[in-house]
Amino acid sequence: MVKSVGLKKIRTAVFISGTGSNLENLVKFSLKKKSPIEIVLIISNNAKAKGLKYSKIYKIKKKIYNYNKNKIFETKTLIDLKSNGIKLICLAGFMKILSGDFIRKFKGKILNIHPSLLPKYKGLKTHERVIKNKEKYSGCTVHLVNSKLDSGRIVLQKRVKLSEKETPLSLQKKILKHEHILYPRAIDKIFANP
Ligand code: GAR
């Protein structure tokens, strides 16, 4: 895993597909003096992703690769990552599955946040499944990405209690608040400057 050296921040790309609340949260975190990362690139596989607005707001370069074919997305993205000197990728609501080849090229340098207590509830529609199974707790996990879906080494987790009348939407909102605390903490845990 790459370490930040002194005050030189780690050049980071954030991959998004949707709203981008985690992206904005990570940008705010990166702007703090002691943050180990600087976000220099936003990548999206969805031209309509609401989170793309943060490119303009925070003056961060963005690239949109709206291709069904993974290969084209990855080839174009890899060129950008290289030309921008990216050393860390943070997936933040990125809904495309990256190939083993791509992940190997950035081995140990891709983080993801997932809205469940992994290894439980990998994949999509986590909140619906959690409620259907009458779980008392759910939560969120920051983990390293490997070639198996939502299965890489766990960096940090936060457990969240469900209320009696929890709905998928209320649970999503509740967990999202914790995601915004957990993701920066996980990055600090790995890379923090002294
Ligand atoms: C977040 O809840 C994130 O954990 C989840 O998508 C949401 C994105 O919200 N990610 C996944 O489900 C990945 N499998 P955001 O766009 O507001 O950050």
GROMACS .gro file of C-alpha atoms and ligand atoms in nm:
model
  212
    1MET     CA    1   0.000   0.000   0.000
    2VAL     CA    2   0.131   0.344  -0.096
    3LYS     CA    3   0.218   0.579   0.192
    4SER     CA    4   0.200   0.956   0.192
    5VAL     CA    5   0.544   1.109   0.235
    6GLY     CA    6   0.563   1.406   0.472
    7LEU     CA    7   0.307   1.661   0.358
    8LYS     CA    8   0.300   1.543   0.000
    9LYS     CA    9  -0.051   1.421  -0.051
   10ILE     CA   10  -0.143   1.104  -0.238
   11ARG     CA   11  -0.285   1.181  -0.581
   12THR     CA   12  -0.629   1.025  -0.571
   13ALA     CA   13  -0.910   0.959  -0.820
   14VAL     CA   14  -1.269   0.906  -0.706
   15PHE     CA   15  -1.496   0.688  -0.919
   16ILE     CA   16  -1.871   0.759  -0.905
   17SER     CA   17  -2.193   0.655  -1.076
   18GLY     CA   18  -2.461   0.855  -0.894
   19THR     CA   19  -2.534   1.119  -0.631
   20GLY     CA   20  -2.178   1.164  -0.514
   21SER     CA   21  -2.237   1.247  -0.148
   22ASN     CA   22  -1.935   1.033  -0.057
   23LEU     CA   23  -1.736   1.212  -0.327
   24GLU     CA   24  -1.818   1.554  -0.183
   25ASN     CA   25  -1.741   1.430   0.165
   26LEU     CA   26  -1.402   1.295   0.053
   27VAL     CA   27  -1.324   1.621  -0.127
   28LYS     CA   28  -1.394   1.818   0.192
   29PHE     CA   29  -1.176   1.577   0.385
   30SER     CA   30  -0.896   1.604   0.128
   31LEU     CA   31  -0.891   1.982   0.161
   32LYS     CA   32  -0.795   1.960   0.528
   33LYS     CA   33  -0.429   2.037   0.586
   34LYS     CA   34  -0.358   1.706   0.757
   35SER     CA   35  -0.545   1.491   0.507
   36PRO     CA   36  -0.314   1.239   0.340
   37ILE     CA   37  -0.494   1.261   0.004
   38GLU     CA   38  -0.561   1.515  -0.267
   39ILE     CA   39  -0.839   1.446  -0.515
   40VAL     CA   40  -0.728   1.538  -0.864
   41LEU     CA   41  -0.966   1.337  -1.081
   42ILE     CA   42  -1.329   1.229  -1.084
   43ILE     CA   43  -1.421   0.937  -1.310
   44SER     CA   44  -1.778   0.844  -1.391
   45ASN     CA   45  -1.931   0.570  -1.604
   46ASN     CA   46  -2.257   0.766  -1.609
   47ALA     CA   47  -2.291   1.100  -1.785
   48LYS     CA   48  -2.601   1.176  -1.577
   49ALA     CA   49  -2.438   1.117  -1.239
   50LYS     CA   50  -2.547   1.403  -1.012
   51GLY     CA   51  -2.212   1.391  -0.835
   52LEU     CA   52  -2.040   1.525  -1.147
   53LYS     CA   53  -2.144   1.873  -1.038
   54TYR     CA   54  -1.871   1.859  -0.772
   55SER     CA   55  -1.613   1.876  -1.049
   56LYS     CA   56  -1.716   2.234  -1.119
   57ILE     CA   57  -1.782   2.330  -0.757
   58TYR     CA   58  -1.441   2.213  -0.636
   59LYS     CA   59  -1.250   2.261  -0.962
   60ILE     CA   60  -1.151   1.898  -1.004
   61LYS     CA   61  -1.091   1.745  -1.345
   62LYS     CA   62  -1.360   1.498  -1.453
   63LYS     CA   63  -1.381   1.226  -1.714
   64ILE     CA   64  -1.698   1.049  -1.821
   65TYR     CA   65  -1.678   0.714  -1.993
   66ASN     CA   66  -2.032   0.603  -2.062
   67TYR     CA   67  -1.956   0.270  -2.229
   68ASN     CA   68  -2.133  -0.059  -2.185
   69LYS     CA   69  -1.813  -0.239  -2.270
   70ASN     CA   70  -1.593  -0.261  -1.962
   71LYS     CA   71  -1.283  -0.290  -2.177
   72ILE     CA   72  -1.326   0.055  -2.336
   73PHE     CA   73  -1.407   0.216  -1.999
   74GLU     CA   74  -1.100   0.061  -1.841
   75THR     CA   75  -0.859   0.133  -2.126
   76LYS     CA   76  -0.955   0.501  -2.135
   77THR     CA   77  -0.957   0.528  -1.756
   78LEU     CA   78  -0.611   0.370  -1.723
   79ILE     CA   79  -0.468   0.629  -1.961
   80ASP     CA   80  -0.614   0.909  -1.745
   81LEU     CA   81  -0.493   0.753  -1.422
   82LYS     CA   82  -0.143   0.733  -1.561
   83SER     CA   83  -0.133   1.081  -1.711
   84ASN     CA   84  -0.262   1.229  -1.385
   85GLY     CA   85  -0.015   1.039  -1.168
   86ILE     CA   86  -0.292   0.869  -0.970
   87LYS     CA   87  -0.168   0.651  -0.684
   88LEU     CA   88  -0.499   0.577  -0.509
   89ILE     CA   89  -0.854   0.509  -0.631
   90CYS     CA   90  -1.155   0.557  -0.405
   91LEU     CA   91  -1.474   0.397  -0.531
   92ALA     CA   92  -1.770   0.598  -0.402
   93GLY     CA   93  -2.104   0.466  -0.520
   94PHE     CA   94  -1.937   0.330  -0.832
   95MET     CA   95  -2.171   0.068  -0.973
   96LYS     CA   96  -1.954  -0.092  -1.239
   97ILE     CA   97  -1.753  -0.406  -1.162
   98LEU     CA   98  -1.386  -0.360  -1.245
   99SER     CA   99  -1.204  -0.644  -1.418
  100GLY     CA  100  -0.936  -0.854  -1.250
  101ASP     CA  101  -0.685  -0.709  -1.497
  102PHE     CA  102  -0.764  -0.352  -1.396
  103ILE     CA  103  -0.755  -0.433  -1.026
  104ARG     CA  104  -0.419  -0.609  -1.060
  105LYS     CA  105  -0.273  -0.295  -1.217
  106PHE     CA  106  -0.374  -0.099  -0.903
  107LYS     CA  107  -0.325  -0.381  -0.655
  108GLY     CA  108  -0.368  -0.263  -0.296
  109LYS     CA  109  -0.449   0.089  -0.416
  110ILE     CA  110  -0.827   0.071  -0.463
  111LEU     CA  111  -1.066   0.135  -0.175
  112ASN     CA  112  -1.443   0.089  -0.178
  113ILE     CA  113  -1.727   0.174   0.056
  114HIS     CA  114  -2.016  -0.069   0.077
  115PRO     CA  115  -2.345  -0.015   0.264
  116SER     CA  116  -2.350  -0.336   0.468
  117LEU     CA  117  -2.152  -0.523   0.728
  118LEU     CA  118  -1.939  -0.726   0.489
  119PRO     CA  119  -1.903  -1.018   0.435
  120LYS     CA  120  -2.281  -1.003   0.475
  121TYR     CA  121  -2.491  -0.858   0.194
  122LYS     CA  122  -2.243  -0.822  -0.087
  123GLY     CA  123  -2.376  -0.679  -0.413
  124LEU     CA  124  -2.685  -0.471  -0.480
  125LYS     CA  125  -3.010  -0.395  -0.294
  126THR     CA  126  -2.844  -0.445   0.043
  127HIS     CA  127  -3.097  -0.246   0.248
  128GLU     CA  128  -3.397  -0.430   0.100
  129ARG     CA  129  -3.237  -0.767   0.177
  130VAL     CA  130  -3.135  -0.663   0.530
  131ILE     CA  131  -3.491  -0.558   0.612
  132LYS     CA  132  -3.646  -0.863   0.449
  133ASN     CA  133  -3.424  -1.083   0.664
  134LYS     CA  134  -3.530  -0.892   0.978
  135GLU     CA  135  -3.172  -0.810   1.074
  136LYS     CA  136  -3.130  -0.608   1.394
  137TYR     CA  137  -2.810  -0.444   1.269
  138SER     CA  138  -2.659  -0.338   0.941
  139GLY     CA  139  -2.385  -0.086   0.870
  140CYS     CA  140  -2.110   0.008   0.631
  141THR     CA  141  -1.764  -0.118   0.541
  142VAL     CA  142  -1.455   0.034   0.383
  143HIS     CA  143  -1.241  -0.234   0.222
  144LEU     CA  144  -0.959  -0.286  -0.023
  145VAL     CA  145  -1.078  -0.404  -0.361
  146ASN     CA  146  -0.968  -0.741  -0.493
  147SER     CA  147  -1.096  -0.937  -0.790
  148LYS     CA  148  -1.391  -1.089  -0.597
  149LEU     CA  149  -1.696  -0.864  -0.548
  150ASP     CA  150  -1.699  -0.681  -0.211
  151SER     CA  151  -1.445  -0.925  -0.068
  152GLY     CA  152  -1.111  -0.748  -0.016
  153ARG     CA  153  -0.947  -0.685   0.322
  154ILE     CA  154  -1.170  -0.484   0.554
  155VAL     CA  155  -1.019  -0.154   0.676
  156LEU     CA  156  -1.304  -0.030   0.897
  157GLN     CA  157  -1.668  -0.105   0.968
  158LYS     CA  158  -1.947   0.073   1.150
  159ARG     CA  159  -2.246  -0.112   1.290
  160VAL     CA  160  -2.585   0.063   1.277
  161LYS     CA  161  -2.901  -0.046   1.461
  162LEU     CA  162  -3.224  -0.077   1.265
  163SER     CA  163  -3.537   0.083   1.407
  164GLU     CA  164  -3.867  -0.104   1.433
  165LYS     CA  165  -4.016   0.077   1.134
  166GLU     CA  166  -3.707   0.088   0.917
  167THR     CA  167  -3.759   0.111   0.540
  168PRO     CA  168  -3.490   0.065   0.273
  169LEU     CA  169  -3.486   0.442   0.223
  170SER     CA  170  -3.462   0.534   0.591
  171LEU     CA  171  -3.186   0.277   0.637
  172GLN     CA  172  -2.998   0.404   0.334
  173LYS     CA  173  -3.007   0.759   0.471
  174LYS     CA  174  -2.906   0.646   0.818
  175ILE     CA  175  -2.612   0.442   0.692
  176LEU     CA  176  -2.498   0.711   0.448
  177LYS     CA  177  -2.434   0.948   0.741
  178HIS     CA  178  -2.205   0.689   0.893
  179GLU     CA  179  -2.034   0.629   0.558
  180HIS     CA  180  -1.933   0.995   0.558
  181ILE     CA  181  -1.754   0.948   0.889
  182LEU     CA  182  -1.610   0.606   0.810
  183TYR     CA  183  -1.447   0.666   0.470
  184PRO     CA  184  -1.214   0.950   0.582
  185ARG     CA  185  -1.132   0.755   0.899
  186ALA     CA  186  -1.038   0.451   0.694
  187ILE     CA  187  -0.813   0.660   0.471
  188ASP     CA  188  -0.649   0.814   0.778
  189LYS     CA  189  -0.606   0.470   0.929
  190ILE     CA  190  -0.403   0.355   0.628
  191PHE     CA  191  -0.219   0.672   0.525
  192ALA     CA  192  -0.233   0.930   0.805
  193ASN     CA  193   0.044   1.186   0.822
  194PRO     CA  194   0.214   1.198   1.162
  195GAR     C1  195  -2.346   0.463  -0.093
  195GAR     O1  196  -2.440   0.418   0.002
  195GAR     C2  197  -2.242   0.355  -0.118
  195GAR     O2  198  -2.208   0.283  -0.002
  195GAR     C3  199  -2.313   0.268  -0.215
  195GAR     O3  200  -2.380   0.356  -0.302
  195GAR     C4  201  -2.412   0.475  -0.230
  195GAR     C5  202  -2.361   0.593  -0.309
  195GAR     O4  203  -2.402   0.714  -0.251
  195GAR     N1  204  -2.221   0.184  -0.285
  195GAR     C6  205  -2.251   0.062  -0.328
  195GAR     O5  206  -2.361   0.011  -0.313
  195GAR     C7  207  -2.137  -0.009  -0.398
  195GAR     N2  208  -2.170  -0.145  -0.419
  195GAR     P1  209  -2.333   0.851  -0.296
  195GAR     O6  210  -2.333   0.852  -0.450
  195GAR     O7  211  -2.421   0.958  -0.239
  195GAR     O8  212  -2.194   0.852  -0.242
   0.00000   0.00000   0.00000
